[in-house]
Every structure is written in C-alpha cells, then in structure tokens.
Short mmCIF file of C-alpha atoms in Angstrom, two decimals:
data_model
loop_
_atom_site.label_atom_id
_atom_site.label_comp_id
_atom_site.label_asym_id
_atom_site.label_seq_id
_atom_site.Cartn_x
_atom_site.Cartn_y
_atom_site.Cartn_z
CA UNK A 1 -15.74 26.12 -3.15
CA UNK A 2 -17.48 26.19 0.30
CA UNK A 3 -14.58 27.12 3.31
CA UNK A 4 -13.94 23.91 5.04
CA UNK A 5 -13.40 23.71 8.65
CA UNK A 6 -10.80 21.58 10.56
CA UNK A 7 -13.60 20.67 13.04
CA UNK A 8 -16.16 19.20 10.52
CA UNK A 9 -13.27 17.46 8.86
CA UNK A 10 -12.06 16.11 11.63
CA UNK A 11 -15.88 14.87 12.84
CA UNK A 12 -15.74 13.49 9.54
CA UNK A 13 -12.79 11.06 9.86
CA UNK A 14 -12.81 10.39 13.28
CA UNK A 15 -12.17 6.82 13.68
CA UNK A 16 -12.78 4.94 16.87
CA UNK A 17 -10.09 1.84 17.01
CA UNK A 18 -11.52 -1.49 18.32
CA UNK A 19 -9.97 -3.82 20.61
CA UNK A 20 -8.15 -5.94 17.69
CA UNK A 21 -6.80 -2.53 16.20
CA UNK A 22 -5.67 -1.76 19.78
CA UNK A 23 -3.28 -4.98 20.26
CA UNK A 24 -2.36 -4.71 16.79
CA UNK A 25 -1.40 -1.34 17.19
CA UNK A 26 0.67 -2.13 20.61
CA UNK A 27 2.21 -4.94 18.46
CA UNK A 28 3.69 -2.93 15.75
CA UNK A 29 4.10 0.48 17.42
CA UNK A 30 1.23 2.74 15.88
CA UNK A 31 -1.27 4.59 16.92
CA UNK A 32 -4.63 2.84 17.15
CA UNK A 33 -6.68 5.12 14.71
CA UNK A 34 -4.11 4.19 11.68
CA UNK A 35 -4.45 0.50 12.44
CA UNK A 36 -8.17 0.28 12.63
CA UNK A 37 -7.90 2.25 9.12
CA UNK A 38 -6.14 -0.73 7.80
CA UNK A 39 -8.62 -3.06 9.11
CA UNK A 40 -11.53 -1.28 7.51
CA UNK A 41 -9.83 -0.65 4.17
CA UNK A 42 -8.63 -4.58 4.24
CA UNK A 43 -9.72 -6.78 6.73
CA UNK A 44 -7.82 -8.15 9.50
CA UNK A 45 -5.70 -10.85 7.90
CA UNK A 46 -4.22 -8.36 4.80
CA UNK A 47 -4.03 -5.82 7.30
CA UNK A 48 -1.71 -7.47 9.28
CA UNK A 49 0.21 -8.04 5.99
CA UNK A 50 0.50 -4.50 5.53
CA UNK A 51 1.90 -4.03 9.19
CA UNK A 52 4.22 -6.90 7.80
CA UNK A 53 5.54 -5.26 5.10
CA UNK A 54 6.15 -1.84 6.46
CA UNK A 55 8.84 -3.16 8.59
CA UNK A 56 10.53 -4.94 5.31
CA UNK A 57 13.51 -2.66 3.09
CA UNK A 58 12.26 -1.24 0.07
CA UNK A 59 14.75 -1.02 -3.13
CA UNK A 60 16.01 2.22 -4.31
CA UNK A 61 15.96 3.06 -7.56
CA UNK A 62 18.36 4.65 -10.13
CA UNK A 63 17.07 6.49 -13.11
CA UNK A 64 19.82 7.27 -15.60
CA UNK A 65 19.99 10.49 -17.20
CA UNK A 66 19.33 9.90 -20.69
CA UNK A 67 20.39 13.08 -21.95
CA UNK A 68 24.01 12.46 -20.10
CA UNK A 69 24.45 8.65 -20.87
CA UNK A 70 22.70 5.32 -22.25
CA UNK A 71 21.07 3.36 -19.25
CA UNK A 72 23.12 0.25 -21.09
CA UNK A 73 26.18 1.63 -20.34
CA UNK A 74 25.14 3.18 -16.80
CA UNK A 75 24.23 -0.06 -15.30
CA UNK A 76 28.19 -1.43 -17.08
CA UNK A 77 29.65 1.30 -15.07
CA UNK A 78 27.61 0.63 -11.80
CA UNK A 79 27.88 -3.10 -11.81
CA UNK A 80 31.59 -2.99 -12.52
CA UNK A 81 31.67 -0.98 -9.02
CA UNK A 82 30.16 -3.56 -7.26
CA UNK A 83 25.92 -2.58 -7.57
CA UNK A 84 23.90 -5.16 -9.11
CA UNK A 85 20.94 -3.35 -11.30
CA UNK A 86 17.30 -5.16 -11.84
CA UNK A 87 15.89 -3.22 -14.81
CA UNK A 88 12.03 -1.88 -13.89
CA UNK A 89 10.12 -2.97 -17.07
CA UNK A 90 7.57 -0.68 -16.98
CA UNK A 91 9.92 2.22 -16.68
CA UNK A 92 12.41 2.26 -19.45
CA UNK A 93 15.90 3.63 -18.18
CA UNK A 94 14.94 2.85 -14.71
CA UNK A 95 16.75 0.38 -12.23
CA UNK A 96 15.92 -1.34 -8.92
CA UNK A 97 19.45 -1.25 -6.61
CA UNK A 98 19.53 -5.13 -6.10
CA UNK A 99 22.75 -5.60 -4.30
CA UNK A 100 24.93 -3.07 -3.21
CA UNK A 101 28.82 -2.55 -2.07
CA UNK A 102 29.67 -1.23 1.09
CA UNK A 103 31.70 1.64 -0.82
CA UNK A 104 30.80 3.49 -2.57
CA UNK A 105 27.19 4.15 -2.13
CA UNK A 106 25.00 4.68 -4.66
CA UNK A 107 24.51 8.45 -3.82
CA UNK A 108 28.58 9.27 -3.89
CA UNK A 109 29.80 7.59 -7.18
CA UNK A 110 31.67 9.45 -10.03
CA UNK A 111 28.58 8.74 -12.46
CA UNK A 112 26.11 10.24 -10.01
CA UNK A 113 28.38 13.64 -9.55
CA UNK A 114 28.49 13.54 -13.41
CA UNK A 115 24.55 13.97 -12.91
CA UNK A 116 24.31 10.82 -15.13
CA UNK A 117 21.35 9.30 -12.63
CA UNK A 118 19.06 10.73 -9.94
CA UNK A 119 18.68 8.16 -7.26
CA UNK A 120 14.65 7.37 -6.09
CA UNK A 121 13.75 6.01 -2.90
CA UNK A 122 11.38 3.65 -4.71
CA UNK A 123 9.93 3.24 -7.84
CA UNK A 124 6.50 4.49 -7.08
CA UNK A 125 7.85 8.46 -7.46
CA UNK A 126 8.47 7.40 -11.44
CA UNK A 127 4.26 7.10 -11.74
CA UNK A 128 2.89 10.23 -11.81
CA UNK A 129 5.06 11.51 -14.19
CA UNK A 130 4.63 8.09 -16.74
CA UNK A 131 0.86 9.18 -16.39
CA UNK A 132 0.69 12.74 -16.73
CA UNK A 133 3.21 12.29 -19.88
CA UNK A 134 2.08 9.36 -21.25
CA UNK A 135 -0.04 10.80 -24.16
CA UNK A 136 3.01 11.98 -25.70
CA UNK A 137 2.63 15.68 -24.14
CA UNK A 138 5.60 17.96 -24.59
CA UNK A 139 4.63 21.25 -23.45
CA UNK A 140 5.25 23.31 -20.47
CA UNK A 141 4.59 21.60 -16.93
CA UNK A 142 4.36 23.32 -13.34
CA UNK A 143 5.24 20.97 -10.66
CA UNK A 144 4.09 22.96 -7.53
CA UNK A 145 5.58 20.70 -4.67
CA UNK A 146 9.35 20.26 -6.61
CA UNK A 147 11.58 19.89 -3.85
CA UNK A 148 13.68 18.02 -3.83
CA UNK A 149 13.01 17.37 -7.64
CA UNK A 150 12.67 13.38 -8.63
CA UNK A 151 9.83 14.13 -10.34
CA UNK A 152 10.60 17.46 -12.35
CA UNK A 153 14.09 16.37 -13.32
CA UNK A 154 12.24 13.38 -14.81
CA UNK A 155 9.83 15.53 -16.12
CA UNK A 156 12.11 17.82 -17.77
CA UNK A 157 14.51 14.77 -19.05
CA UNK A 158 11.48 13.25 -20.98
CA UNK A 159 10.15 17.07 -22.39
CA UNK A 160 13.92 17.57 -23.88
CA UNK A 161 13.86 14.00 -25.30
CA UNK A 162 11.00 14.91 -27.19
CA UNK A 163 12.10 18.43 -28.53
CA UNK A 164 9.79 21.01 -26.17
CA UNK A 165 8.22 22.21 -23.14
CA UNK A 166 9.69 23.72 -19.58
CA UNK A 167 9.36 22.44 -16.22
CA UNK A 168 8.48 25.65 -13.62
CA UNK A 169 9.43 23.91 -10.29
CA UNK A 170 7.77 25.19 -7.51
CA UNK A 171 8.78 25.04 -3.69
CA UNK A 172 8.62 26.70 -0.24
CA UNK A 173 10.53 24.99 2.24
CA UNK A 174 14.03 26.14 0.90
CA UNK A 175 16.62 23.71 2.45
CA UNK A 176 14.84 21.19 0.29
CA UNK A 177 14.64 24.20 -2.47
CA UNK A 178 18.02 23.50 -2.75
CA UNK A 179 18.54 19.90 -2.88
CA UNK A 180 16.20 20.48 -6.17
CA UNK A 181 18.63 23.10 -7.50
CA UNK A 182 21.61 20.63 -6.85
CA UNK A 183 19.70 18.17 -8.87
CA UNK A 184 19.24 20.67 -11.93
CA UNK A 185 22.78 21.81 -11.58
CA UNK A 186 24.70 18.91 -11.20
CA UNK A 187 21.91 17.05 -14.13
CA UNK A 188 22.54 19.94 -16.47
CA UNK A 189 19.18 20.18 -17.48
CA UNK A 190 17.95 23.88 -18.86
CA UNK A 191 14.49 23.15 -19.28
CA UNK A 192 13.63 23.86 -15.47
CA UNK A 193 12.57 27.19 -13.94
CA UNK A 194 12.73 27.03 -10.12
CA UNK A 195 10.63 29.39 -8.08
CA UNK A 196 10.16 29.60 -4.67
CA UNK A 197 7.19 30.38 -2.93
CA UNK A 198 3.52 28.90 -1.73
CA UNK A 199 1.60 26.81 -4.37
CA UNK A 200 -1.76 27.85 -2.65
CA UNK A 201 -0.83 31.18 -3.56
CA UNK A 202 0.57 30.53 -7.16
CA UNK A 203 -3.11 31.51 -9.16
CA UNK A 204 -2.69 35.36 -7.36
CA UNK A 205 1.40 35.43 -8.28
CA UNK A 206 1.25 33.60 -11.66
CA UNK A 207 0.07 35.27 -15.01
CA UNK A 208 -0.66 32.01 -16.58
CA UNK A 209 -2.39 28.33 -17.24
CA UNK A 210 -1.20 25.30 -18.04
CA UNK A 211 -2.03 22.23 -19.63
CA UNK A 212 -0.42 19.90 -17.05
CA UNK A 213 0.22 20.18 -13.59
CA UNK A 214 2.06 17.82 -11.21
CA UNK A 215 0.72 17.76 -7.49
CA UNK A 216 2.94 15.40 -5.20
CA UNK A 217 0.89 17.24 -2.06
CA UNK A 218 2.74 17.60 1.10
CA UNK A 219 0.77 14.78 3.38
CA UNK A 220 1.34 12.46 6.01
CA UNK A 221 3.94 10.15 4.61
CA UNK A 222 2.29 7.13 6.10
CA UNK A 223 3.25 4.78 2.84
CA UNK A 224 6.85 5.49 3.82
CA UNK A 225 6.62 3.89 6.92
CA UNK A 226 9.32 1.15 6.11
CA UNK A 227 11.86 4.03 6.19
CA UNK A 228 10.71 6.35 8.33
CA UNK A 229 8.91 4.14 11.16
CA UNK A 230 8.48 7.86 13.50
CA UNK A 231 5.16 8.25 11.00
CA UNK A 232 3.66 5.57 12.66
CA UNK A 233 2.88 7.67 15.74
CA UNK A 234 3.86 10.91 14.33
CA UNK A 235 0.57 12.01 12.80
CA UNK A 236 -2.98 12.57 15.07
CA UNK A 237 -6.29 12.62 13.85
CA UNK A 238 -6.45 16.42 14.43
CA UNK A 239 -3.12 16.48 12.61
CA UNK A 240 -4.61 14.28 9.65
CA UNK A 241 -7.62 16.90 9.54
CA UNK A 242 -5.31 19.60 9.38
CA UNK A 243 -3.37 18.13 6.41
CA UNK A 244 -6.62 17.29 5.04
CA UNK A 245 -7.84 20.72 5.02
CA UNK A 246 -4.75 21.94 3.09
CA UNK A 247 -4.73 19.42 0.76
CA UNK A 248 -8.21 20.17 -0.38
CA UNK A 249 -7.59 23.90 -1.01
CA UNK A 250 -4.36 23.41 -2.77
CA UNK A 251 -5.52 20.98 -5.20
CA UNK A 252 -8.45 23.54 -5.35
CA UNK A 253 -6.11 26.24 -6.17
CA UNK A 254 -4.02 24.23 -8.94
CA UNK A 255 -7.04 23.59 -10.63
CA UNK A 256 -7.69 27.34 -10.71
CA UNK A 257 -4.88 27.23 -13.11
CA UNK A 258 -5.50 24.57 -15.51
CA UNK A 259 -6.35 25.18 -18.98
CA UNK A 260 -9.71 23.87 -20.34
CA UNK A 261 -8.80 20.11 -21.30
CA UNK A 262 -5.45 20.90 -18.97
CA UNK A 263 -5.08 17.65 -16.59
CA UNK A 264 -3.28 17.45 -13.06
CA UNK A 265 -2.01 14.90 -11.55
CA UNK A 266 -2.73 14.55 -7.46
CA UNK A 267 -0.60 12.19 -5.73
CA UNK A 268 0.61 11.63 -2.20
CA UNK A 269 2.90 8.78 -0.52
CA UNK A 270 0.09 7.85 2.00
CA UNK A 271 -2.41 5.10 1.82
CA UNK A 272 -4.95 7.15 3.87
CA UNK A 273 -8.38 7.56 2.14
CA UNK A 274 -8.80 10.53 4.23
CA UNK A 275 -5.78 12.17 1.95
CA UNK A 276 -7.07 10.41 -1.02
CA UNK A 277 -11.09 9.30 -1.69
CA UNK A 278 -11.76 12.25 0.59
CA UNK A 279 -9.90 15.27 -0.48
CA UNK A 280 -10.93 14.48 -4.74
CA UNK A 281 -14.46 13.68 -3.51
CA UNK A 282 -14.63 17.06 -1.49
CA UNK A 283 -13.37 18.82 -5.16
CA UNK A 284 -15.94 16.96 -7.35
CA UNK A 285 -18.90 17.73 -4.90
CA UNK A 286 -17.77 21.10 -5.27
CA UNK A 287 -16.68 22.09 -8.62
CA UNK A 288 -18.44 21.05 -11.79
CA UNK A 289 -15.60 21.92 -14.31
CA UNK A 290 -13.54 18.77 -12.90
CA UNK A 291 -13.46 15.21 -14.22
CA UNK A 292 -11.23 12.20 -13.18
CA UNK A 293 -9.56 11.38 -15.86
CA UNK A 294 -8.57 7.38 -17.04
CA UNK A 295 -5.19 6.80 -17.28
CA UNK A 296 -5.71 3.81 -19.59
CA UNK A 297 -4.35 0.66 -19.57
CA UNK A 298 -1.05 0.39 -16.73
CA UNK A 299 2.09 -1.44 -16.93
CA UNK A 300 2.80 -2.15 -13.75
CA UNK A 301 0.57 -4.04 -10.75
CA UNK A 302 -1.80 -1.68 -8.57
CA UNK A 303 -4.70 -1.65 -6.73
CA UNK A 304 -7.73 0.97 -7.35
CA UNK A 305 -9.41 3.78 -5.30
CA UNK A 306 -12.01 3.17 -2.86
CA UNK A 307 -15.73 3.82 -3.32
CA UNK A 308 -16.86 3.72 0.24
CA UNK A 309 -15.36 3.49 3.36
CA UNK A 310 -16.69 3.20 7.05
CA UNK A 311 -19.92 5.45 6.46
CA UNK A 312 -18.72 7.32 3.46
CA UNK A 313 -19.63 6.53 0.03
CA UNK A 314 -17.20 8.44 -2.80
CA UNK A 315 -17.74 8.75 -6.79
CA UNK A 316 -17.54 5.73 -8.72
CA UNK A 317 -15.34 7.59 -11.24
CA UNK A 318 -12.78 6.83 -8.19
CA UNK A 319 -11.60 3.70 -9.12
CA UNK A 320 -10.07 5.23 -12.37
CA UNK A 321 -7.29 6.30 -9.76
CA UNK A 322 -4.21 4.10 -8.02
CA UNK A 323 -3.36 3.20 -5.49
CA UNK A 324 0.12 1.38 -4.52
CA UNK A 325 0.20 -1.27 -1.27
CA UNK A 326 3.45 -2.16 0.10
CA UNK A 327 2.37 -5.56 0.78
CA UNK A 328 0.27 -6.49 -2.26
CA UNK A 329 2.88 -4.43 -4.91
CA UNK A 330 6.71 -4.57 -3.17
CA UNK A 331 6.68 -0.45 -3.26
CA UNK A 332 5.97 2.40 -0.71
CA UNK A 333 2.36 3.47 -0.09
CA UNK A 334 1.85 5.78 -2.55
CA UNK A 335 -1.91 7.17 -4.52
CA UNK A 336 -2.18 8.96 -7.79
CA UNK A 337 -5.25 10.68 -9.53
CA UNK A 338 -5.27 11.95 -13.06
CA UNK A 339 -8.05 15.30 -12.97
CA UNK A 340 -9.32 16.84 -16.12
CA UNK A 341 -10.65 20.38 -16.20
CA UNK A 342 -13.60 20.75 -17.96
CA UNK A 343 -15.34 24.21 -19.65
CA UNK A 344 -13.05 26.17 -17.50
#
C-alpha cells in the first residue's frame, strides 16, 4: 500500500472546534478538537450525553474459567463473600460486579488466585472474541496486541472447550508481557504460546498464516475516559495522526498474514472515527484482497460505523462494523470490525 505520511494524515483530520465545542470542552475538561468530534458524530444534545456518561462508573466484569469451575457455582462462592453478580446474557459465563464488599476485592479472592475467573474492566473486551469465534472456529488464533491477555485467555478457554486450536499471544511492551503470562499461569491454560516482539514486524519473523487474527490495536483510549479521565487532554491531533499512521500499517501488516478466507478482527477502545472509519477505509482504498465481513445478527445493543463524517465519505460496507457508546449502551467506548481476506 502507498507510504502514508503523518502530515497528510494529520491535514486530513484536522478539526477546527467551534465556540459551543470550546465551552463544552472548558466544562468537562477536554481538549476542544475531541469535543467538536462529538458534536459532529452526534449533535449537540447526545453529545453532551456522552460528556455525561464518561464521568459515570462503569461495572467490571468477571468471566469464570470454565475449564477450572461452573460459572453457577463461581457466582455461589463470590456472593457468599459479599459480591453481588448480574449475569451478562449475551455472554454466557460472564458477570457484571453489581455490588461489591469493601474486602476482599474482586482482584484478591481465593477463587481468582485459583485462576477460576479473569476480571474485565467492562464487558465490551468479551466482543471481539464472541465475533471472531462465533462460527464455531476452533483452530489456531494469533492475537498480536495480547498483553495483558483478557482476550487470548478467553480465546484459548473457548478453543479447549471445543477440542482444538492454539492461541500465539503476541506483545512488546513487557511489563504488561507479564501480567499476560500471570494470567496463563495462574489460569492453567496450555493452549497459549506467548511471544514477545513487534506485531508490525511479525509477517518478516513468522513462517506462517492464519485463519483468524485478533487486533485490539494500541490507540488512544478515548472510550475509557470514565476511568482514566488524563485521556481527555492526553492525546493531540498530531498525536492522533501519529497513532493513526501506525494503526493503518499494522492492520496492513496482519493482513499480510491471513489465509485466503482467513478473517481479522480490528478493534480499539476509542470512539474516534479517525482510529476507526479512517484507518479500514485507508486499507480498502488500498488493497483489493480485503472485504468487511458481517458479523450477523448481535446479541447485545450497539450502534454502527459511520459512512461520512465532516468532509469525508467512507464505504458503505462500514456499517457492517460496531461501534459501542457509553451513553447510548452503559459500556466503555469501544469499535470492532470483522475483515475478510479475499484471493490472497
């Protein structure tokens, strides 16, 4: 595909706020740009819900181990410790933390040493995986962003329930490379290969396809602004090009190792189109052996992709992906696209 450029990107996205993003902004502590991104995306009165719920708790989530213990008889044991469990419908073995005791928390019981649950910040980190697995698939899986490894210890938990595949966890930071090792460890799951290293780089180091690839890109963070309000002035508009400009070539690069039919899923926990609509539409202008794949009928409540925004019109095949709102859907800001490769 044709070398992007931070510069052009960042001509691309530029956003100038106006003076009702600027108050807003003041109001709730952001920077301007994001705000006036909100308003264009959905208008002025939802947007201002959005700014709403950012500042509201979101529930954690506990997804038992079902290879350790029955889910019935985890939420016994944590609700006889004081927790109150809400069972998520559309993800079976899966918990929202309704009520909690001050000790212990939900991170330090005997159940969760036992590796008997992995503890989500929210729910939305279950969805890519539900997707990407939901045909029934039980062969091998690289998940090249692992760390710190929700979403390949739930990968690997379903592919042993159903009698094959391998998770090859990928990461390069490696304090959080070994948070995902804990996880494995103290889960006991064997199905998981950890490697360290770049994911960009993985097509050069790695002597293989495969048929599904998980993509939780590093990004901006800006849907998990209700618990980590610093990314509400930590990220610039050169900064958002930057990340942009990554995220392009390392989707790129995954698809490089795809096997013809093979399908990857691209998700980020930001609600920024420029993340989103703009880094799959800069891969489908550029690649003809890509497709966006329908995930089919969903369980749970969401909100679809953009086709245009500000001056930018994007493929209609767009609106087969998700997208999760804090304030319409009770979750973090989260995005997730299904990609098929084709003739590769």
């Amino acid at each position: 595909m044709q070398r992007l450029r931070v510069y052009d990107i960042y001509r691309e996205i530029y956003v100038e706020p106006s003076r009702q993003a600027v108050e807003l902004a003041l109001e709730y502590g952001y920077l301007p740009y994001m705000v006036q991104r909100y308003i264009d995306m959905l208008g002025p009165r939802e947007a201002v819900e959005l700014l709403e719920a950012f500042e509201k708790p979101v529930r954690q989530v506990v997804r038992a181990n079902t290879l350790l213990v029955e889910p019935g008889e985890l939420k016994t044991r944590l609700e006889s410790l004081g927790f109150r469990l809400e069972e998520i419908p559309w993800a079976p073995g899966s918990f929202w933390v309704a009520e909690a005791p001050r000790s212990p928390s939900i991170g330090s019981t005997h159940e969760y040493l036992k590796g008997f649950y992995y503890v989500h910040r929210d729910a939305t980190s279950l969805i890519p995986v539900l997707l990407l697995l939901g045909d029934g698939y039980k062969g091998d899986v690289l998940d090249a962003c692992a760390a710190p490894g929700g979403k390949a210890t739930f990968t690997a938990q379903i592919l042993k329930e159903r009698g094959g595949g391998t998770v090859y966890a990928n990461d390069y930071v490696l304090y959080r490379l070994k948070s995902l090792i804990g996880h494995v460890l103290r889960m006991k799951l064997d199905n998981i290969v950890v490697t360290w290293g770049n994911a960009a780089e993985l097509p050069g180091r790695v002597g293989r396809r495969f048929k599904r690839i998980l993509l939780d890109a590093p990004c901006s963070g800006e849907g998990r602004i209700s618990v980590d309000p610093g990314r509400k002035t930590r990220t610039s508009i050169l900064d958002l090009a930057i990340m942009v400009k990554r995220e392009v070539e390392l989707l790129g690069s995954l698809i490089d190792m795809l096997d013809e039919e093979g399908v990857i899923a691209y998700s980020t926990c930001s609600i920024a189109p420029e993340e989103n609509e703009y880094v799959v539409a800069k891969i489908l202008e550029s690649r003809r052996d890509v497709e966006v794949a329908d995930p089919g009928p969903l369980p749970f409540n969401h909100s679809r992709w953009l086709t245009s925004y500000r001056s930018m019109e994007y493929p209609r095949e767009l609106e087969k992906c998700i997208r999760i709102w804090p304030h319409r859907h009770g979750l973090f800001g989260f995005t997730t696209c299904l990609l098929k490769r084709v003739g590769a």
